[in-house]
Tab-separated table of C-alpha atoms and ligand atoms in Angstrom:
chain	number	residue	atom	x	y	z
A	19	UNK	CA	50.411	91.925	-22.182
A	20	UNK	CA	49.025	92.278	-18.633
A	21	UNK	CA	50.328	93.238	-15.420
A	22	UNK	CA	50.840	89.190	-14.510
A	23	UNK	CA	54.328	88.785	-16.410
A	24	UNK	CA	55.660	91.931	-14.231
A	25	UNK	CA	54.096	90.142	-10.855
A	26	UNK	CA	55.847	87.089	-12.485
A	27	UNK	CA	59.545	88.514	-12.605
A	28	UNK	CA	59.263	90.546	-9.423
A	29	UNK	CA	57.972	87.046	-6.729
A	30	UNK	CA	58.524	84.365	-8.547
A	31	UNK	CA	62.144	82.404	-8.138
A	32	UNK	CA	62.948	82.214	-12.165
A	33	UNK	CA	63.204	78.172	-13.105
A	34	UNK	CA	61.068	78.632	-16.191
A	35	UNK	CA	61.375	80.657	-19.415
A	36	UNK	CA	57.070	80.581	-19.200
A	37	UNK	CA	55.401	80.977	-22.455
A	38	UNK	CA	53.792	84.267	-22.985
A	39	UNK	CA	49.824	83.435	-21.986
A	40	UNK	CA	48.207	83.710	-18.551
A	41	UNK	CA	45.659	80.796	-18.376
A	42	UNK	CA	42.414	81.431	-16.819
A	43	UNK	CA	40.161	78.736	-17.369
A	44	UNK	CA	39.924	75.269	-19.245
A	45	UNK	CA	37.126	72.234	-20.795
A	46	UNK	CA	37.907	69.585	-22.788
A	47	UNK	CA	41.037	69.945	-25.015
A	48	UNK	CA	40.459	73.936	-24.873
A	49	UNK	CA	41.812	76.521	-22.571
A	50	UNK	CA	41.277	80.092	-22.229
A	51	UNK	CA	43.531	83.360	-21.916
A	52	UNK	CA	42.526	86.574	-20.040
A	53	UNK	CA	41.617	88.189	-23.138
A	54	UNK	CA	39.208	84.909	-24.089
A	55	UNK	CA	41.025	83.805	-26.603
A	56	UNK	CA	40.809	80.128	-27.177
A	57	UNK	CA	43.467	77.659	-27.663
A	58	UNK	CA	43.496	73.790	-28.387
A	59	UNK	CA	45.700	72.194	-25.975
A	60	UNK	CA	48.315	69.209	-26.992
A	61	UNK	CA	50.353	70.188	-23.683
A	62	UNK	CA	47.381	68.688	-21.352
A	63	UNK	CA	49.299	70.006	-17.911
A	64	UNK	CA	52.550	67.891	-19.414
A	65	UNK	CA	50.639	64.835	-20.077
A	66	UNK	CA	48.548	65.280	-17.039
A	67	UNK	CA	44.680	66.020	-17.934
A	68	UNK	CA	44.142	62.866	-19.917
A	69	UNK	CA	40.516	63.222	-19.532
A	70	UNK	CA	40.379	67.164	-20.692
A	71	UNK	CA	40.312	70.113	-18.026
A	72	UNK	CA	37.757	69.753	-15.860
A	73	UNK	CA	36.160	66.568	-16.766
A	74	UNK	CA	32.811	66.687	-15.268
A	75	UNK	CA	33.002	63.264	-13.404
A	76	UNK	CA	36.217	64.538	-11.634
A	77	UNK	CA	35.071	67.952	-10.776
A	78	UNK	CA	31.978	66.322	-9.316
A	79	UNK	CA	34.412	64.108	-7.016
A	80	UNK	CA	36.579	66.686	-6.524
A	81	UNK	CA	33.195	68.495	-5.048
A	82	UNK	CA	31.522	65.755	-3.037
A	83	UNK	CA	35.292	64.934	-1.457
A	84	UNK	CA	36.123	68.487	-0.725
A	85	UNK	CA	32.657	68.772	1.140
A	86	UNK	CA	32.830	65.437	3.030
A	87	UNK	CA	36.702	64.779	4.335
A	88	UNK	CA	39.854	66.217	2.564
A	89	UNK	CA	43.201	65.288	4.689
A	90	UNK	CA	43.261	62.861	7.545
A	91	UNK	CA	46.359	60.790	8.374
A	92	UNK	CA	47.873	57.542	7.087
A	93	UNK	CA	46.530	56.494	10.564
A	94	UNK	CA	43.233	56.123	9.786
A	95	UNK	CA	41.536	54.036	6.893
A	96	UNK	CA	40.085	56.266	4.173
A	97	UNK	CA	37.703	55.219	1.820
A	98	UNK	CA	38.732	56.594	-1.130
A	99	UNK	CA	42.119	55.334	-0.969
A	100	UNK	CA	41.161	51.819	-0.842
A	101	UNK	CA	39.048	52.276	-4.070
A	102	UNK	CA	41.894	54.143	-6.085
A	103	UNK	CA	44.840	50.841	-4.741
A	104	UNK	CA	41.672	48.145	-5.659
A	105	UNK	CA	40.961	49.634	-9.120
A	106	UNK	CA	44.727	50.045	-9.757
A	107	UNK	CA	45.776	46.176	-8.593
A	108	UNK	CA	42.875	44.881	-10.510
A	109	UNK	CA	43.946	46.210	-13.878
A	110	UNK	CA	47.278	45.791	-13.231
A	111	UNK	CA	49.834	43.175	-13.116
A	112	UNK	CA	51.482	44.297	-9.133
A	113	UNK	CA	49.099	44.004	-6.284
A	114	UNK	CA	50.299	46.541	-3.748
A	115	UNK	CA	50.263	50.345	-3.630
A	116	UNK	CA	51.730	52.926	-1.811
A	117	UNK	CA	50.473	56.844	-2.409
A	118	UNK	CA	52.330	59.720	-2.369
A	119	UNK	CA	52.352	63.412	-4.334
A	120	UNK	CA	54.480	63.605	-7.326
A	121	UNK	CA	56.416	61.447	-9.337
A	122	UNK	CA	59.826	62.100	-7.880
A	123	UNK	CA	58.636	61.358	-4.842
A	124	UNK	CA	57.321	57.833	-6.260
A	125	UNK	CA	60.825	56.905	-8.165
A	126	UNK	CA	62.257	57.951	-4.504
A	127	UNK	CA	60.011	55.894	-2.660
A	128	UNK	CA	60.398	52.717	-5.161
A	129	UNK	CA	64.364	53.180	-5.031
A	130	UNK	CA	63.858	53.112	-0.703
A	131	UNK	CA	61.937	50.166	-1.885
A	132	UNK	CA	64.608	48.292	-3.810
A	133	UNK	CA	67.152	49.215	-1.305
A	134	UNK	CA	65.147	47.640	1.041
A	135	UNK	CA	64.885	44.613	-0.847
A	136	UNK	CA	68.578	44.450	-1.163
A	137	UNK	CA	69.130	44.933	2.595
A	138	UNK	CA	66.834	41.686	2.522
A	139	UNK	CA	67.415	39.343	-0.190
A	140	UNK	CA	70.752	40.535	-1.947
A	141	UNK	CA	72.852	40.925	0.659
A	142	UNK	CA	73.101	44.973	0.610
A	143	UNK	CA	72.766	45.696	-2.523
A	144	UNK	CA	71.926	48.880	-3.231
A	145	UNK	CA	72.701	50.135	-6.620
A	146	UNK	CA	70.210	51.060	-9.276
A	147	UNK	CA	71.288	50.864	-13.099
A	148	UNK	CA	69.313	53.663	-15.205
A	149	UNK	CA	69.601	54.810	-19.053
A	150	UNK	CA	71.289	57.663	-20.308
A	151	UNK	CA	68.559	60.280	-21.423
A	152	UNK	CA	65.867	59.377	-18.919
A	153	UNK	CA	64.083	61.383	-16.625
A	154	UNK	CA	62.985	60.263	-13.256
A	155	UNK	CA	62.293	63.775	-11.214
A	156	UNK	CA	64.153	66.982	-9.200
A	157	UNK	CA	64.658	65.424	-6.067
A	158	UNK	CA	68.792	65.291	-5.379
A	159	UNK	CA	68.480	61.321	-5.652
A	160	UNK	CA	66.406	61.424	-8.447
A	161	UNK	CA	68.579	63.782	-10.252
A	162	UNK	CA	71.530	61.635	-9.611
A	163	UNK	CA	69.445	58.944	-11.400
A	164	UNK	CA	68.400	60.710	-14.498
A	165	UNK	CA	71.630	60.455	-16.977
A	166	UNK	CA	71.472	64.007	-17.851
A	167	UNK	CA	74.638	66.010	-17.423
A	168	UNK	CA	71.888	69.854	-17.956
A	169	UNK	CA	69.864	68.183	-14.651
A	170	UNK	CA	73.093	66.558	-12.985
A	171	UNK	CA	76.067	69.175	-13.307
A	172	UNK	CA	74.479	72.156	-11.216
A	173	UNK	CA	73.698	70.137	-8.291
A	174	UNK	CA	77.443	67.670	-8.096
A	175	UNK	CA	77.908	66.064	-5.353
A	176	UNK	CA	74.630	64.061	-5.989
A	177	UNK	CA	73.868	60.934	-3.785
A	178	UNK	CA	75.540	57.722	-4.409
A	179	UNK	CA	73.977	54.624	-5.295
A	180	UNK	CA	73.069	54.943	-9.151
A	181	UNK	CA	74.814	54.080	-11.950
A	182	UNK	CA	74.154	55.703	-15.690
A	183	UNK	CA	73.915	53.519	-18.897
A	184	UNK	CA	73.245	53.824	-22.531
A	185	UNK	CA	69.289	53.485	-23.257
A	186	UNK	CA	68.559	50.750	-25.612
A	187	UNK	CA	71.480	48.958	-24.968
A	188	UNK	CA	71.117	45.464	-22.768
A	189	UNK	CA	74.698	44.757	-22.730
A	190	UNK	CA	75.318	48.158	-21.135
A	191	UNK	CA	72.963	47.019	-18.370
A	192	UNK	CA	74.818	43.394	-18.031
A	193	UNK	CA	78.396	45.204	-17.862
A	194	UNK	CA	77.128	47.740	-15.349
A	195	UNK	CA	75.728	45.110	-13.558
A	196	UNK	CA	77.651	43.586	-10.052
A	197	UNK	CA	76.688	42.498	-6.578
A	198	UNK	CA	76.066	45.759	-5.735
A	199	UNK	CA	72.940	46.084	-7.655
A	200	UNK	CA	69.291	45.944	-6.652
A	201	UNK	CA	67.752	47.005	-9.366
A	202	UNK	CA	67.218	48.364	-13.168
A	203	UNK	CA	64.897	51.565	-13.739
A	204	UNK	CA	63.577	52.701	-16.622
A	205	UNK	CA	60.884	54.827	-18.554
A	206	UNK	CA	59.512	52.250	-21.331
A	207	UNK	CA	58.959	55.273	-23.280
A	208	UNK	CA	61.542	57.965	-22.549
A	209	UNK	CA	59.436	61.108	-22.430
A	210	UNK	CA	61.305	64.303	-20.842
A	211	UNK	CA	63.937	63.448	-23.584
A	212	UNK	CA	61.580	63.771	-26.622
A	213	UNK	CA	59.445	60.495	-26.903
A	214	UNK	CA	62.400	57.801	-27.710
A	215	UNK	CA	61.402	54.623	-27.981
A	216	UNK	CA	63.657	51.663	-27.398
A	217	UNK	CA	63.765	48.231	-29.880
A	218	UNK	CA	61.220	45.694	-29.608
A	219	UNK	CA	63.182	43.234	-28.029
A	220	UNK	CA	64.894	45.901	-25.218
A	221	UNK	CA	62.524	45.756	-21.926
A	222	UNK	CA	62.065	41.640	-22.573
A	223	UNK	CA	65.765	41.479	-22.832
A	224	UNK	CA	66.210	43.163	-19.578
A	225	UNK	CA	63.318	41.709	-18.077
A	226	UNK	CA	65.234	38.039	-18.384
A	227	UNK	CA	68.405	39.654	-17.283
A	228	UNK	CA	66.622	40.933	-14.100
A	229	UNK	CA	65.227	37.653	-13.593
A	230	UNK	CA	68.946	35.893	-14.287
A	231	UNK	CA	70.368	37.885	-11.924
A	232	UNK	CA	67.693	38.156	-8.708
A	233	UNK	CA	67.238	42.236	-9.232
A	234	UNK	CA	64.377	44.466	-9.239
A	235	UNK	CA	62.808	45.988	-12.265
A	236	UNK	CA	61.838	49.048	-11.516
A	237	UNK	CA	59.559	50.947	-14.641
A	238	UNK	CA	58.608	54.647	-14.375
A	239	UNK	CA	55.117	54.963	-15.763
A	240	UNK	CA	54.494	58.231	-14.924
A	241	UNK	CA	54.206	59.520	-18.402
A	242	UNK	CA	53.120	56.590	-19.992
A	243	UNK	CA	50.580	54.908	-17.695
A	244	UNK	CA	47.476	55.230	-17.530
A	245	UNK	CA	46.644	54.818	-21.058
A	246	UNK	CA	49.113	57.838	-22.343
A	247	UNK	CA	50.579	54.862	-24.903
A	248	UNK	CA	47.413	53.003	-26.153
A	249	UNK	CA	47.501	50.543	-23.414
A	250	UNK	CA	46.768	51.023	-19.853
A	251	UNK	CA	50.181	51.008	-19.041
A	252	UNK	CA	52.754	50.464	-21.284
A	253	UNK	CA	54.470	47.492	-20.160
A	254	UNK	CA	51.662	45.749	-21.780
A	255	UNK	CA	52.969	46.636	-25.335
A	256	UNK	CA	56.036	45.277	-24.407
A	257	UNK	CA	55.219	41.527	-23.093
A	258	UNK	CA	56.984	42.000	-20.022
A	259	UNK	CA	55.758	42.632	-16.121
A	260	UNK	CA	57.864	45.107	-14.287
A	261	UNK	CA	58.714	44.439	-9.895
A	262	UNK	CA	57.592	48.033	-9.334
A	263	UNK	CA	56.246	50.411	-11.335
A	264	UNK	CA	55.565	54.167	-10.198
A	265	UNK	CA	53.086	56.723	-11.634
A	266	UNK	CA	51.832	60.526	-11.137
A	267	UNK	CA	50.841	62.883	-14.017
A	268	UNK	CA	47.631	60.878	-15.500
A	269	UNK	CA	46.873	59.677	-12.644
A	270	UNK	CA	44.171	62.074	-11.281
A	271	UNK	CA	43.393	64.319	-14.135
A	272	UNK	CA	45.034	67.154	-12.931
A	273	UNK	CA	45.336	67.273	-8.993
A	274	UNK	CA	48.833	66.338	-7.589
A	275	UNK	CA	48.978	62.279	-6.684
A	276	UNK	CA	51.835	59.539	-7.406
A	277	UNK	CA	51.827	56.007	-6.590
A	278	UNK	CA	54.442	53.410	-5.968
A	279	UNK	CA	53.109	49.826	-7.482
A	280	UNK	CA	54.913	46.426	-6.460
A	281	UNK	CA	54.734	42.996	-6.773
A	282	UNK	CA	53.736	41.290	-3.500
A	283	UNK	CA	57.131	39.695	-3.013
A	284	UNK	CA	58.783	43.183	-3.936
A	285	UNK	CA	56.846	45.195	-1.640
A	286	UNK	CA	59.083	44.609	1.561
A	287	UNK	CA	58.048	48.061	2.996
A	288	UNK	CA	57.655	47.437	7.148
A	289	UNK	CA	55.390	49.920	9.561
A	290	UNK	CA	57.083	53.124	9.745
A	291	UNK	CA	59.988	52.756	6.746
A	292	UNK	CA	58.111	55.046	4.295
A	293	UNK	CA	55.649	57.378	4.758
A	294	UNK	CA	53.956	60.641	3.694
A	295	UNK	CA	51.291	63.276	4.911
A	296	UNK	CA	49.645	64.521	1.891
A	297	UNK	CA	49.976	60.929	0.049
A	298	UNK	CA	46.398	59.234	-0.086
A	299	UNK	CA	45.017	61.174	0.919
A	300	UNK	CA	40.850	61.555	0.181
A	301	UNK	CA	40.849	64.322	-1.945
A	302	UNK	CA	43.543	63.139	-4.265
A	303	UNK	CA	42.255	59.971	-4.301
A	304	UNK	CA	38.569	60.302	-4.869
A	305	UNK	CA	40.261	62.556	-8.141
A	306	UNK	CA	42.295	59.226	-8.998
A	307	UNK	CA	39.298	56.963	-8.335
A	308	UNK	CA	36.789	59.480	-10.922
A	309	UNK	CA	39.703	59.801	-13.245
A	310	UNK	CA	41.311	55.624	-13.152
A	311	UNK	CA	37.808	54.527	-13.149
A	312	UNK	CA	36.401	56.319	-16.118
A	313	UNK	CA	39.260	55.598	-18.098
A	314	UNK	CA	39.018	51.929	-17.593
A	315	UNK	CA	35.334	52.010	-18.182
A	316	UNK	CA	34.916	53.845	-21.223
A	317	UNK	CA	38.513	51.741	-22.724
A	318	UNK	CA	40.339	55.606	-23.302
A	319	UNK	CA	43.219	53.553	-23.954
A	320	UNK	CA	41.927	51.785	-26.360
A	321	UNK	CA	40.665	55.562	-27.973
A	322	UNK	CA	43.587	56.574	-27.543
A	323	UNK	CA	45.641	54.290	-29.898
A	324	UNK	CA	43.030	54.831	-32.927
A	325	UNK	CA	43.190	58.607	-32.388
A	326	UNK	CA	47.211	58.340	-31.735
A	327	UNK	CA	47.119	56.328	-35.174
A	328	UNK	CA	45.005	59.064	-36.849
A	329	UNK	CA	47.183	61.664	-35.423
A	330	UNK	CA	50.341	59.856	-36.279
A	331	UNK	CA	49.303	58.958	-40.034
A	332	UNK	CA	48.684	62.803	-40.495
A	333	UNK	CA	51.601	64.072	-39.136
A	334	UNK	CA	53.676	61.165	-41.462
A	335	UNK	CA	51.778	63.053	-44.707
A	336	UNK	CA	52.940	66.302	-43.285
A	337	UNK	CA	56.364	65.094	-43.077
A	338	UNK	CA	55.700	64.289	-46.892
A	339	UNK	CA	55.074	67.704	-47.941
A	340	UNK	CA	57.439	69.482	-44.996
A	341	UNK	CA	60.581	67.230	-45.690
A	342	UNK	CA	62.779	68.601	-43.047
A	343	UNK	CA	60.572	66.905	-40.449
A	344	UNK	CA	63.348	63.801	-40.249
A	345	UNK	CA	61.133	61.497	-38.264
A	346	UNK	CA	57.615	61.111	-36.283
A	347	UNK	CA	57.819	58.744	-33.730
A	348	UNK	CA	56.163	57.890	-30.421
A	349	UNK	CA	52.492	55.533	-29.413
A	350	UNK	CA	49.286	56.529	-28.802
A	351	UNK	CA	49.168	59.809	-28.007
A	352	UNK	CA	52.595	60.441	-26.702
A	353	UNK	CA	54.097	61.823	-29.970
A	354	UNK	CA	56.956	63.799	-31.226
A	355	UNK	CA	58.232	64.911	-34.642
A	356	UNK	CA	62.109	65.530	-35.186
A	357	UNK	CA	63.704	68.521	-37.131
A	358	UNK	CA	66.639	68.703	-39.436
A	359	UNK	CA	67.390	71.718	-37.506
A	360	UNK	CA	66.577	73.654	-33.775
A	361	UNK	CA	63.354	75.148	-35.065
A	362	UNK	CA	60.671	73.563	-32.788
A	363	UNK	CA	61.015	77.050	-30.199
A	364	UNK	CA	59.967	79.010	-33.351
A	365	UNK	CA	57.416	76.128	-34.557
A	366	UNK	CA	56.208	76.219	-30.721
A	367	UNK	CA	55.801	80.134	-31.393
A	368	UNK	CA	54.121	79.715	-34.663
A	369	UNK	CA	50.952	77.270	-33.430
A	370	UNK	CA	51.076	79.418	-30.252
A	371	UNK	CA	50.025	82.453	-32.413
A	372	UNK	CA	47.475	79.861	-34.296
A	373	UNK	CA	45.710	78.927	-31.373
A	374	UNK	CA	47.259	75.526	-31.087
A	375	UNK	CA	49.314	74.921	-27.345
A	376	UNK	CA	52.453	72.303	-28.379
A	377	UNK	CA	55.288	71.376	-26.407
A	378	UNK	CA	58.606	72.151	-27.589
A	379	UNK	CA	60.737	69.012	-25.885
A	380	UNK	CA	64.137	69.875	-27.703
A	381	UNK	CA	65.574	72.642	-29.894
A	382	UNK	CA	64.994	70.588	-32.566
A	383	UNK	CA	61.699	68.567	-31.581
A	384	UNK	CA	58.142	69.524	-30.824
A	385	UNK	CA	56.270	66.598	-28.702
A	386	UNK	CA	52.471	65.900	-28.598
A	387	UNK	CA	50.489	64.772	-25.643
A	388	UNK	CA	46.985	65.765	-25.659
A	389	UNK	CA	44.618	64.558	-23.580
A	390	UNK	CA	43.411	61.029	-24.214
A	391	UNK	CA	39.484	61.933	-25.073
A	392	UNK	CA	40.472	64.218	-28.326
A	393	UNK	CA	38.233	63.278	-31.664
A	394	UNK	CA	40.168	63.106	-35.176
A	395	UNK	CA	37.602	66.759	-35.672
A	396	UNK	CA	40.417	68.023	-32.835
A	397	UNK	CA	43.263	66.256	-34.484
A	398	UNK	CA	42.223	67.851	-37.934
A	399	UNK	CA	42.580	71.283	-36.338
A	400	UNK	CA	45.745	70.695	-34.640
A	401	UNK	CA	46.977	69.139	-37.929
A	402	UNK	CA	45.605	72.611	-40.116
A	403	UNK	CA	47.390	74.835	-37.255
A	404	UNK	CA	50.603	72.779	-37.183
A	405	UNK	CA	50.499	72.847	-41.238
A	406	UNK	CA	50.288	76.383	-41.632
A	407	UNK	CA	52.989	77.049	-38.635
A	408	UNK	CA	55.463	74.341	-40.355
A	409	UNK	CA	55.080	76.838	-43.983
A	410	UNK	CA	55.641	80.167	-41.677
A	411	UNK	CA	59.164	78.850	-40.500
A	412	UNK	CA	59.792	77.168	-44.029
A	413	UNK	CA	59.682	80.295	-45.777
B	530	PLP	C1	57.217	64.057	-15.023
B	530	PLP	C2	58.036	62.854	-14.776
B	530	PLP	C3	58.642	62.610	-13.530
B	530	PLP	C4	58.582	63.608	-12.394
B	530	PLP	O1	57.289	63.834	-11.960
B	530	PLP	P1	56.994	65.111	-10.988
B	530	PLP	O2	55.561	64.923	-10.615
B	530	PLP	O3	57.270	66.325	-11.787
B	530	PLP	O4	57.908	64.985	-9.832
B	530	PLP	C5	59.348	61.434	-13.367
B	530	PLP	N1	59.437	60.543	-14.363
B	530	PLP	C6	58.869	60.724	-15.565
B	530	PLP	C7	58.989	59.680	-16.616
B	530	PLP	C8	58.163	61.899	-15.821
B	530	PLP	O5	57.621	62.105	-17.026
């Protein structure tokens, strides 16, 4: 190994057990190590470069941006920002934006957001119902809302205002529910936790309940939006339209952007409430604009569900011949497949040493997210890898 490991351990605080590659350069679904050895990435900067590393269309905005303005204020109008929030409203169901840098800082910003709408319309309420197993973010609030004891327990006392349910479960949601709350957020797709996906029926369910009661909706689409699932975003699957929706990783192939979406009656932000530096601004956004706006007009969603199906259909026949895979689950290209035991760190290992870059989301389950402009050639090779990997732990 090189010197970078030792550099690693001796400045860096240690939050990551980091797999044992230094990166140096990426196209397409293929990245590079020092030594120029090539991998096939299904890790895609955790669901992040949905149109490959360094798409050429984004790299050329990237360019032109970084040459013409980069940071301003939220004082000023930028253009760039105003294309991203149009493009996003018009393919959307919500019709206002707000920019920021990350995706916890979005769920933050939409919980402000629902607060705020409580301090309006609900008289003060301010609690926010989320599902055990979800995973909005680091931030202290958004720790307190994912319902993970690993993420909550180091950091107790966590801020108030949040209250943890079973996923998949309406009547949880209805019992949990009181005067106090302002809203219901959820992942559509639970991602962090290894791709579960609720019942048909769930999100409509709480949808009406939401609508029953006068609270906010609140989906975090930062994983699956922006075509991830099949669809654009993946309320769409579900028949449903959430209040506010937030998004990040996919959103700019690669360069760090989130977004809070709301419906115009929902977005009951004033001057000076919220705010941000970095959020919107050019740079970032003529990244989103390249990236949103090539997705929508080549239909990569739509790709993305026939090469998710391919993918999915292929990793059902190795399940055939491997039958301690207990289940492969998941939409478009946000898949996962389940183990009878904790061997996906091993598995992980095993396609690592192939050439083939997976994500290991549990001890016992290896998740998929590639980016959204892989060929069934690609998903071929990461099916021969993955084969040959599942026979060296089987043995
Ligand atoms: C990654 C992720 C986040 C957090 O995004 P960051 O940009 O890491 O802050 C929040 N919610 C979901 C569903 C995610 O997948």
């Amino acid at each position: 190994m090189s010197k970078w490991p030792e550099v690693e351990r001796k400045y860096l605080m240690h939050t990551v057990d980091r797999v044992p590659v230094v990166l140096v350069k990426g196209e397409g679904a293929r990245v590079w190590d020092e030594t120029g050895r090539e991998y096939l990435d299904f890790v895609a900067g955790w669901a992040v470069n949905s149109l490959g590393h360094c798409h050429p269309e984004v790299v050329k905005a990237i360019t032109e941006q970084a040459q013409t303005l980069i940071q301003t204020s939220n004082q000023f109008y930028t253009v760039p920002q105003l294309c991203l929030a149009e493009l996003l409203v018009k393919h959307s169901k919500l019709q206002k934006v707000f920019f920021c840098n990350s995706g916890a800082e979005a769920n933050e910003g939409a919980v402000k957001l629902a607060r705020r709408y409580g301090k309006l319309h609900l008289n003060g309420a301010y609690e926010v119902i989320t599902a055990a197993g979800s995973f909005h973010g680091r931030t202290l609030a958004m720790v307190a809302a994912t319902a993970q004891a690993r993420h909550q327990q180091p950091y107790i006392p966590l801020p108030g205002g949040f209250v943890n349910v079973a996923f998949d479960d309406v009547e949880a949601i209805k019992a949990a529910t009181t005067a106090r709350t302002c809203a219901v957020m959820l992942e559509p797709i639970q991602g962090e936790s290894g791709v579960n996906l609720p019942s048909d029926s769930y999100l409509a369910a709480v949808r009406a309940w939401c609508d029953e009661k006068g609270i906010l909706l609140i989906l975090d689409e930062i994983q699956t939006g922006i075509g991830r699932t099949g669809k654009l975003f993946a309320y769409e699957h579900y028949g449903i339209e959430p209040d506010i929706m937030t998004l990040a990783k996919g959103l700019a192939n690669g360069v760090p952007i989130g977004a809070i979406m709301a419906k115009d009656r929902a977005a009951v932000f004033s001057p000076g409430e919220h705010g941000s530096t970095f959020g919107g601004n050019p740079l970032a956004c003529a990244a989103g604009c390249a990236t949103v706006g090539f997705i929508i007009e080549h239909d990569i969603p739509e790709h993305a569900k026939g090469v998710g199906r391919y993918f999915k259909i292929g990793l059902r026949q190795l399940q055939k011949r491997f039958p301690f895979i207990t289940e492969v689950r998941g939409r478009g290209l946000l898949l996962a497949i389940e183990f009878n035991s904790d061997i996906a760190q091993k598995l992980a290992m095993a396609c690592l040493e192939r050439g083939l870059l997976v994500n290991r989301v549990k001890p016992n389950a290896l998740r998929f997210m590639p980016p959204l402009t892989i060929g069934p050639d690609e998903v071929d090779r990461a099916l021969d890898i993955l084969e040959r990997a599942l026979a060296s732990v089987s043995c």
